[in-house]
C-alpha positions as MATLAB code, in Angstrom:
seq = 'XXXXXXXXXXXXXXXXXXXXXXXXXXXXXXXXXXXXXXXXXXXXXXXXXXXXXXXXXXXXXXXXXXXXXXXXXXXXXXXXXXXXXXXXXXXXXXXXXXXXXXXXXXXXXXXXXXXXXXXXXXXXXXXXXXXXXXXXXXXXXXXXXXXXXXXXXXXXXXXXXXXXXXXXXXXXXXXXXXXXXXXXXXXXXXXXXXXXXXXXXXXXXXXXXXXXXXXXXXXXXXXXXXXXXXXXXXXXXXXXXXXXXXXXXXXXXXXXXXXXXXXXXXXXXXXXXXXXXXXXXXXXXXXXXXXXXXXXXXXXXXXXXXXXXXXXXXXXXXXXXXXXXXXXXXXXXXXXXXXXXXXXXXXXXXXXXXXXXXXXXXXXXXXXXXXXXXXXXXXXXXXXXXXXXXXXXXXXXXXXXXXXXXXXXXXXXXXXXXXXXXXXXXXXXXXXXXXXXXXXXXXXXXXXXXXXXXXXXXXXXXXXXXXXXXXXXXXXXXXXXXXXXXXXXXXXXXXXXXXXXXXXXXXXXXXXXXXXXXXXXXXXXXXXXXXXXXXXXXXXXXXXXXXXXXXXXXXXXXXXXXXXX';
ca = [
     103.690  124.756  110.227;
     104.255  121.713  112.315;
     100.549  121.281  113.241;
      99.532  121.860  109.533;
     102.015  119.202  108.502;
     100.842  116.769  110.971;
      97.314  117.602  109.971;
      98.229  116.982  106.036;
      99.670  113.564  106.963;
      96.552  112.491  109.117;
      94.015  113.742  106.378;
      96.192  111.868  103.606;
      96.080  108.620  105.663;
      92.305  109.062  106.195;
      91.832  109.433  102.742;
      93.725  106.586  101.582;
      91.850  104.337  104.035;
      88.474  105.659  102.937;
      88.820  105.456   99.378;
      88.986  101.727   99.198;
      86.139   99.476  100.238;
      86.471   97.976  103.372;
      83.802   95.108  103.592;
      83.804   94.044   99.955;
      86.530   91.364  100.084;
      86.254   88.512  102.354;
      89.343   86.217  103.334;
      90.451   83.869  101.049;
      90.992   81.259  103.589;
      88.426   80.168  106.563;
      91.157   79.863  109.093;
      92.584   82.425  111.470;
      94.533   84.622  109.267;
      98.518   84.834  109.965;
     100.978   86.671  107.820;
     104.276   85.245  106.923;
     104.910   88.234  104.742;
     103.407   91.479  104.480;
     102.860   94.038  101.730;
     105.986   95.921  100.634;
     108.317   93.623  102.728;
     111.688   93.780  101.421;
     112.359   90.828   99.294;
     115.532   89.932   96.940;
     115.268   92.150   94.106;
     111.444   93.332   94.934;
     109.077   94.595   97.302;
     106.551   92.154   98.621;
     103.308   92.615   96.100;
     100.775   91.392   98.818;
     100.173   89.062  101.798;
     101.662   85.674  102.359;
      98.877   83.878  104.800;
     100.091   80.927  106.601;
      98.311   77.449  105.967;
      99.139   75.910  109.151;
     102.371   74.498  107.352;
     100.491   72.139  105.058;
      99.040   72.041  101.754;
      95.554   71.571  100.426;
      93.490   74.113  102.508;
      90.222   75.330  100.748;
      90.963   78.770   98.949;
      87.714   81.145   98.266;
      86.976   83.726   96.034;
      87.153   87.086   97.695;
      84.262   88.343   95.964;
      81.850   87.644   92.982;
      84.040   88.271   89.533;
      85.426   86.452   86.654;
      88.623   84.367   86.525;
      90.572   86.739   84.052;
      93.920   84.811   83.968;
      95.550   81.710   84.763;
      99.134   81.427   84.974;
     101.244   78.304   85.753;
     104.940   78.442   86.043;
     107.691   76.384   87.717;
     108.772   79.677   89.569;
     107.229   82.816   90.536;
     103.647   82.419   91.831;
     103.705   78.757   90.597;
     100.127   78.017   89.995;
      98.246   81.122   90.108;
      94.545   82.338   89.610;
      93.354   86.056   88.955;
      90.033   87.043   89.545;
      88.726   90.330   88.124;
      85.606   92.084   90.376;
      83.216   94.723   88.862;
      84.286   97.267   91.289;
      87.496   97.878   89.568;
      89.938   95.585   91.496;
      91.695   92.061   90.875;
      92.769   89.456   93.232;
      95.487   87.224   93.034;
      96.069   83.762   94.688;
      99.362   82.304   94.318;
     101.721   79.185   94.936;
      98.612   76.904   94.651;
      98.291   73.136   94.671;
      95.632   72.868   92.301;
      92.320   74.566   91.240;
      88.925   72.984   92.308;
      85.887   72.377   90.110;
      85.423   74.506   87.001;
      88.698   76.414   87.536;
      90.987   73.044   87.747;
      89.062   71.652   84.582;
      89.851   75.121   82.656;
      93.524   74.719   83.827;
      93.726   71.184   82.508;
      91.996   72.375   79.381;
      94.268   75.164   78.572;
      97.117   72.968   79.355;
      96.394   70.246   77.233;
      95.318   72.541   74.504;
      98.682   74.282   74.784;
     100.771   70.780   75.253;
     102.522   72.460   78.229;
     102.463   72.545   81.903;
     103.680   76.108   81.824;
     100.765   78.421   80.680;
      99.764   82.119   80.819;
      96.228   82.414   79.892;
      93.996   85.627   79.749;
      90.155   84.705   79.714;
      87.628   87.016   78.540;
      84.903   88.459   80.772;
      81.839   86.321   81.781;
      83.719   83.284   80.474;
      84.564   81.539   83.833;
      82.258   83.298   86.561;
      82.892   82.831   90.409;
      80.849   84.132   93.170;
      82.083   85.347   96.551;
      82.969   82.571   98.895;
      83.014   80.034   96.285;
      85.792   77.116   96.540;
      88.150   77.982   93.747;
      91.503   76.198   94.795;
      93.937   74.562   97.383;
      96.660   76.106   99.007;
     100.145   74.823   97.996;
     103.736   75.143   97.674;
     104.179   75.822   94.049;
     106.587   78.105   92.175;
     109.134   80.234   94.116;
     107.707   79.190   97.321;
     109.959   78.439  100.607;
     107.088   76.752  102.232;
     103.308   75.915  101.954;
     101.517   79.324  102.030;
      98.894   81.387  100.020;
     100.064   84.449   98.332;
      97.309   87.171   98.121;
      97.219   90.495   96.300;
      94.715   93.200   95.393;
      95.445   95.173   92.275;
      93.781   98.145   90.414;
      92.555   96.540   87.441;
      93.195   99.118   85.113;
      96.571  100.526   86.147;
      97.738   96.853   87.512;
      99.381   98.626   90.524;
      99.248   96.447   93.750;
      97.586   97.997   96.596;
      97.998   97.208  100.384;
      95.213   94.790  101.319;
      94.995   96.497  104.793;
      93.316   99.134  103.392;
      90.303   96.718  102.312;
      89.404   95.913  105.834;
      92.026   93.167  106.522;
      93.459   95.222  109.504;
      90.248   94.525  111.556;
      91.260   90.863  111.440;
      95.071   91.185  111.223;
      95.141   92.989  114.644;
      98.073   94.943  115.737;
      98.634   96.805  118.932;
     102.627   96.311  118.855;
     105.228   98.926  118.091;
     107.690   98.312  115.289;
     110.992   96.841  116.641;
     114.307   98.715  115.812;
     117.036   96.542  115.613;
     119.978   98.656  113.981;
     120.911  102.331  113.649;
     123.658  103.322  111.041;
     125.199  106.702  110.074;
     126.616  106.992  106.801;
     129.438  109.520  105.630;
     128.518  110.859  102.528;
     131.016  112.249  100.059;
     134.841  111.777  100.214;
     135.739  114.254  102.828;
     132.874  113.726  105.323;
     133.914  111.877  108.732;
     131.423  110.574  111.464;
     132.474  109.467  114.857;
     136.272  109.431  113.576;
     135.187  107.010  110.697;
     134.969  107.489  106.838;
     132.623  104.280  106.509;
     129.303  103.618  108.009;
     129.036  103.426  111.838;
     126.592  101.602  114.088;
     125.023  104.094  116.625;
     124.190  102.772  119.994;
     120.614  103.338  121.045;
     118.863  102.934  124.634;
     115.231  102.180  124.940;
     113.043  104.446  126.953;
     110.225  103.453  129.539;
     107.656  104.828  126.891;
     109.173  102.528  124.101;
     111.246  105.434  122.203;
     114.712  105.337  121.710;
     117.575  107.724  122.271;
     120.641  107.378  120.297;
     123.989  108.358  121.364;
     125.368  111.770  120.254;
     126.844  111.568  116.739;
     129.646  113.700  115.937;
     130.112  114.839  112.106;
     132.235  116.763  109.812;
     130.479  116.935  106.274;
     127.409  115.369  105.173;
     125.424  112.152  106.524;
     122.663  109.919  106.163;
     121.028  107.463  108.433;
     119.942  103.878  107.929;
     117.737  101.207  109.846;
     116.923   97.723  110.404;
     113.353   97.296  111.790;
     110.264   94.909  111.813;
     106.756   94.786  112.797;
     105.184   92.351  114.854;
     101.214   92.126  115.029;
      99.026   90.227  117.713;
      98.498   87.061  115.546;
     101.634   86.239  113.609;
     104.744   85.431  115.725;
     107.086   86.151  113.101;
     108.502   89.875  112.103;
     107.216   91.717  108.814;
     108.076   94.828  107.262;
     107.159   98.001  108.286;
     104.428  100.457  106.780;
     106.150  103.926  107.002;
     109.075  105.687  107.891;
     109.689  109.610  108.204;
     112.345  111.559  109.542;
     112.559  114.997  111.046;
     115.317  117.505  111.019;
     114.821  119.814  113.929;
     111.142  119.255  113.823;
     110.580  119.603  110.160;
     109.523  116.673  108.017;
     112.746  115.269  105.633;
     112.576  111.955  104.035;
     109.392  109.600  103.981;
     108.093  106.755  102.296;
     104.944  104.719  102.868;
     103.659  101.407  101.408;
     100.427  102.220  100.077;
     100.783  101.136   96.553;
     103.425  100.940   93.833;
     103.998   99.158   90.220;
     105.894   95.926   89.249;
     108.018   98.196   86.971;
     109.691  100.178   89.935;
     109.562   97.227   92.451;
     113.587   96.467   91.830;
     114.276   99.682   93.417;
     114.360   98.118   96.523;
     117.985   97.633   95.910;
     118.297  101.318   95.939;
     116.349  101.752   99.216;
     118.544   99.350  101.196;
     122.331   99.411  101.487;
     122.873   96.437   98.743;
     126.331   95.934   99.326;
     125.946   95.402  102.909;
     122.926   93.000  102.221;
     125.073   91.013   99.764;
     128.069   90.508  102.031;
     126.154   90.100  105.476;
     122.303   89.333  104.622;
     121.365   92.373  106.667;
     118.928   94.785  104.844;
     119.710   98.153  106.064;
     116.570  100.755  104.856;
     118.646  103.987  103.638;
     116.849  107.078  104.688;
     118.681  109.171  102.233;
     119.294  109.132   98.420;
     122.778  110.301   97.183;
     121.153  110.328   93.693;
     117.549  110.549   93.469;
     115.519  107.259   91.858;
     111.984  106.698   90.661;
     110.321  104.924   93.470;
     106.844  106.447   94.055;
     106.552  105.496   97.582;
     109.362  108.033   98.683;
     108.935  111.735   99.431;
     112.558  112.486   99.422;
     112.508  115.889  101.236;
     114.282  118.913   99.796;
     117.941  117.354  100.345;
     117.110  113.745   99.553;
     117.476  112.786  103.310;
     121.154  114.069  103.271;
     122.305  115.989  106.395;
     124.610  118.558  106.287;
     126.265  119.394  109.542;
     127.889  123.055  109.817;
     130.098  124.310  112.411;
     128.571  125.704  115.478;
     125.168  124.210  114.756;
     123.758  121.061  116.885;
     120.881  119.359  115.025;
     118.081  117.172  116.469;
     117.030  114.482  114.064;
     114.160  112.018  114.897;
     112.921  108.913  112.903;
     109.507  107.733  113.355;
     108.801  104.181  112.178;
     105.207  103.066  111.969;
     103.022  100.223  111.231;
      99.537  100.252  109.517;
      97.653  100.526  112.918;
      99.613  103.553  113.420;
     101.902  102.192  116.306;
     104.872  104.180  116.088;
     108.582  104.041  117.366;
     110.354  107.031  117.716;
     114.099  107.465  117.583;
     115.788  110.657  118.751;
     119.293  111.215  117.700;
     121.417  114.192  118.460;
     124.092  115.404  115.831;
     127.152  117.670  116.581;
     129.620  119.272  114.315;
     132.956  118.242  115.279;
     136.276  118.426  113.325;
     138.119  115.147  114.010;
     140.959  113.136  113.009;
     140.338  110.032  110.952;
     141.021  106.654  112.659;
     138.824  104.266  110.197;
     139.551  105.256  106.507;
     137.504  104.711  103.698;
     138.398  101.332  102.089;
     140.913  101.856   99.364;
     139.794  101.191   95.499;
     142.691  100.328   93.391;
     140.685   99.278   90.159;
     141.434  101.212   87.019;
     137.871  100.413   85.442;
     135.779  103.587   86.065;
     131.918  103.138   85.721;
     130.457  106.532   84.890;
     126.551  106.077   85.923;
     125.458  108.407   83.115;
     127.696  107.256   80.056;
     127.973  103.930   78.420;
     131.219  101.906   79.669;
     132.864   99.302   77.350;
     135.429   96.998   79.089;
     137.647   94.350   77.258;
     139.941   91.896   78.584;
     141.322   88.809   76.418;
     138.027   87.290   75.241;
     135.453   88.993   77.592;
     133.573   92.145   76.819;
     131.434   93.983   79.270;
     128.914   96.828   77.897;
     127.033   98.887   80.601;
     124.593  101.272   79.484;
     123.882  104.600   80.667;
     121.766  104.578   83.984;
     122.544  101.115   84.490;
     123.942  102.297   88.043;
     122.838  105.031   90.192;
     126.569  106.045   91.013;
     129.900  106.037   89.767;
     132.400  103.754   91.054;
     135.876  101.774   90.188;
     134.999   98.325   88.974;
     137.230   95.419   89.813;
     137.564   93.376   86.248;
     139.953   90.511   85.466;
     139.960   87.263   83.517;
     141.910   84.409   84.934;
     141.795   80.696   84.048;
     138.636   81.312   81.941;
     136.685   82.932   84.549;
     135.750   86.519   84.176;
     135.638   88.509   87.704;
     133.259   91.436   86.962;
     133.374   92.917   90.478;
     131.755   91.500   93.264;
     127.893   91.704   93.434;
     127.754   94.887   95.684;
     126.598   97.691   93.101;
     122.750   96.986   92.151;
     122.244   97.351   88.320;
     118.679   98.474   87.064;
     119.189   97.825   83.384;
     120.807   94.923   81.789;
     124.535   94.643   81.582;
     126.198   92.725   78.356;
     128.669   90.073   78.775;
     130.246   88.497   75.919;
     132.788   85.704   75.548;
     134.456   84.858   72.356;
     135.788   81.187   71.957;
     137.913   80.418   68.660;
     139.134   77.068   69.738;
     135.967   75.224   70.301;
     134.391   73.096   67.047;
     130.853   73.999   66.150;
     129.396   70.706   67.687;
     130.871   71.724   71.110;
     129.599   75.162   70.495;
     126.112   73.928   70.299;
     126.640   72.724   74.153;
     128.020   75.942   75.395;
     126.636   78.565   77.778;
     127.822   81.562   79.949;
     127.115   80.473   83.604;
     127.220   82.380   86.787;
     129.397   81.105   89.538;
     128.367   81.712   93.051;
     130.657   79.793   95.440;
     130.773   76.279   94.329;
     127.482   76.427   92.572;
     126.895   77.241   88.749;
     123.783   79.041   87.437;
     122.389   78.878   83.764;
     122.241   82.183   81.889;
     120.144   82.191   78.691;
     122.979   82.571   76.228;
     122.760   83.791   72.609;
     125.338   82.460   70.153;
     126.668   84.076   67.038;
     129.292   81.912   65.476;
     132.080   81.892   68.053;
     130.511   84.614   70.143;
     128.421   84.073   73.401;
     126.215   86.841   74.811;
     124.012   87.152   77.968;
     122.252   90.022   79.222;
     122.105   90.291   83.214;
     121.586   92.797   86.152;
     124.160   91.290   88.195;
     127.967   91.848   88.712;
     130.020   88.705   89.934;
     131.821   85.875   88.073;
     131.102   84.207   84.841;
     132.624   81.554   82.839;
     131.779   79.891   79.412;
     130.731   76.187   80.149;
     130.078   72.920   77.934;
     127.327   70.746   79.007;
     127.589   67.696   77.180;
     125.902   65.456   79.921;
     122.016   64.560   79.206;
     119.182   64.946   82.128;
     118.701   62.198   84.264;
     114.973   60.509   85.021;
     114.183   57.628   87.334;
     110.778   56.276   88.163;
     109.993   56.543   91.694;
     108.359   53.273   91.616;
     108.825   50.137   89.259;
     106.415   50.307   86.756;
     107.945   48.580   83.793;
     105.839   45.560   82.895;
     103.959   45.776   86.202;
      99.976   46.166   86.798;
      99.820   49.579   88.744;
      96.083   49.847   89.041;
      96.101   50.961   92.855;
      98.297   53.811   91.458;
      96.728   57.315   91.070;
      99.733   58.884   89.780;
     102.934   58.232   87.747;
     105.998   60.039   89.667;
     109.471   60.503   88.521;
     112.627   62.240   90.026;
     114.534   64.352   87.321;
     117.707   66.190   87.381;
     120.539   67.910   85.409;
     123.924   68.490   86.614;
     125.011   71.796   84.810;
     122.660   73.634   82.489;
     119.478   72.635   84.158;
     116.059   71.382   82.689;
     114.215   73.143   79.875;
     111.523   71.152   78.719;
     109.637   67.799   79.568;
     107.081   65.889   77.356;
     105.243   62.893   78.032;
     103.177   60.388   75.777;
     100.845   57.713   76.707;
     100.172   55.450   73.603;
     101.478   58.486   71.480;
      99.235   60.788   73.129;
     100.677   63.720   74.984;
     100.119   63.900   78.750;
     100.342   66.618   81.416;
     103.584   66.055   83.773;
     103.505   68.389   86.478;
     107.093   69.650   87.365;
     108.197   71.038   90.612;
     111.971   71.938   90.532;
     112.393   72.145   94.488;
     111.719   68.376   94.718;
     112.908   67.534   91.262;
     109.665   65.453   90.820;
     107.509   64.934   87.539;
     103.679   63.761   88.011;
     101.200   62.590   85.908;
      97.568   62.174   87.278;
      95.878   59.168   85.813;
      92.301   61.115   86.471;
      93.340   62.996   83.188;
      91.609   60.414   81.621;
      94.402   59.414   79.031;
      95.362   56.189   80.226;
      94.179   53.181   78.595;
      92.262   49.982   80.148;
      95.074   47.267   80.007;
      98.566   47.771   78.253;
     100.099   51.312   78.086;
     103.107   52.613   76.488;
     104.954   55.558   78.101;
     107.492   57.675   76.612;
     109.127   60.840   78.290;
     111.641   63.173   76.953;
     113.557   65.357   79.050;
     115.730   68.258   77.438;
     118.098   70.585   79.193;
     118.836   74.271   78.469;
     121.810   73.233   75.735;
     119.535   70.733   73.957;
     120.853   67.490   75.479;
     117.899   64.999   75.716;
     117.128   61.804   77.679;
     114.319   59.417   76.556;
     112.610   57.391   79.053;
     110.534   54.273   77.717;
     108.606   51.703   79.384;
     105.306   49.608   79.107;
     102.980   49.188   82.127;
      99.330   47.683   82.674;
      96.244   49.472   84.424;
      93.025   48.677   84.887;
      90.376   51.317   85.455;
      87.499   49.352   86.698;
      88.511   48.671   89.823;
];
C-alpha cells in the first residue's frame, strides 16, 4: 500500500506538471529573476496568489508581455495591486502584472483615456478581445511600488481564464530559471492538546517540541507524551538558489505509522477560499506574536481545496499501550524534502500547565446566530462566521466597545451597531465607527439610519463612535502661486487627513478636470503636464480634497507655464 500511495502521489505531480505549457510564457522582466514572495506564501488574510519578482530595489524597470494576447482588464487603485494590467492569451490563461509605475505606449495611452473618460484615478475597466493587442516580449509597462506594496517589485500571476483560479507559475517553466537545490527549513514544531481533557508533556496548552537535525538533513523530535488527542503545527520556510530571503513552502504531508494523513499542496486555488489562510494557521498565536504556525490538523473541517485532510482531519488520538510514529514531510516545488520524525507515547500524567481560564459569559456558538447587546452597542454574529464555539469577552467602557481580542478568525461579516441619541443631526453626519488598534484609529465604512450607526466587519477588537469635523490638509510641494513653472514636468502636493481618511480628490485646470495620481504611502498627489491639459501662459488650478465623512478642503492658485521651451 505504501508503494502504491507513493506512486499515486508521484503520478499526480507529474500529471500536474505536464498539463501546463512549459515554454509558452517568457519572463516579464529582462533581469535575473529573484523572488521576494512565492505562490501560496502565507500573507495577512490571504495566500499569496503569484510571484513577487524583485526589481533591484528600484522602480521603472521594463515589463514585457509574457505571451501574445490582448489587454483584457486595466485596474488602477490606491490599494491592492495598485496599477495593474491583465493580458488574456489564446491558450486559455491570463497573466497579471501588478504594482506598476505606469503603462507604456498604447497601454499607457489607454489607461489615460479611461481615467479621463471616467474622471477618476481609480478605474476597473474590462476591454473586449482584439481591442488592445500585444505581442510576446512587447514592452507594456514599467515596474513600480503602487497599491498595497511594501517596496518596489512586480507582482505576477497566471490564472485560468475561464475559472479565474490562480495557478502556481512554477508549473509553466519558471522552475528552470528559479533554481532550487535547498531543502525547506523547519524553525518550530508545536504540539496542540485537542479537547478539554487532553494533556501533552504535562500541559493543556500548545507546547514547543525540541528537534535535532541529523547529518542527512532530517530532524528527530523529542518524545511527545500524550493523554488524549493532539495535532501538530510547524513554522517552515523555503530558500532557493537565487533569492536570499525565505519564502513559502510548496507541500506538507504527514504520516501516522507510515500511512498518509493530513496533506496540502499549493497547485491552484480560488480567491473565494484564500481567507481560509486564517484557519490553516494558528491565528491567535499569529495575532499575539507575529509567528505563523501552520496547523497540520483541522478540529472542524473548512472548505480549502488545497487540503487533503485524511480520515481524522490530522487529529491524532493516542491510546494506552500504543506507541505511534509520526512523520512530517516538507517539500519545495523542486522536490527537496525535509523530514521530521516524532515519537509519540501514551502517558497519563498530572497537569502542570493548565489551559487559560475563560470567564466571559458570552458564548458564541459557531452554528447559530449570536446577538449580544450592552448599553448602546449591539453585536450580531451570523451562523458559520467562526469555525468553533468560544467564550467572547464583551464590554462597553467610556464609549469603547471591547469585542474580544482579535484572536479568533471570522469568515463572514459581523454586524456592529452603535446608537447615539445625544448628538445633533449636524454632528451625526460627521460620525463613523472606527477600529482602535493601539494608538491608531482606522475608519470603517459606516451606514447611518437616524441615530443608528452600523458597520460590517470580519474582525473582533475594539470599536468606538468618532466624530470627524476637521477637513483634510493639502500643501504644494513647491511654491507655484503666481510663478512661472515652465521647467516643471509635474504638479505635486502633500495631502493628509487626521481621522477618517481621504476619500476623494478632484483637480481642475482652467475649469477642465485633470488626472491627479494619489499614493497614500507617500501622501502625494501628482499631475503630469504631458497629459496635455495645461494652457500656454496663465493657468487657474483648483483641487478639492474630501474625507470619508464629507469634510472638504479647496486649494486654489494661479501659475504660469510655457510649453514652447
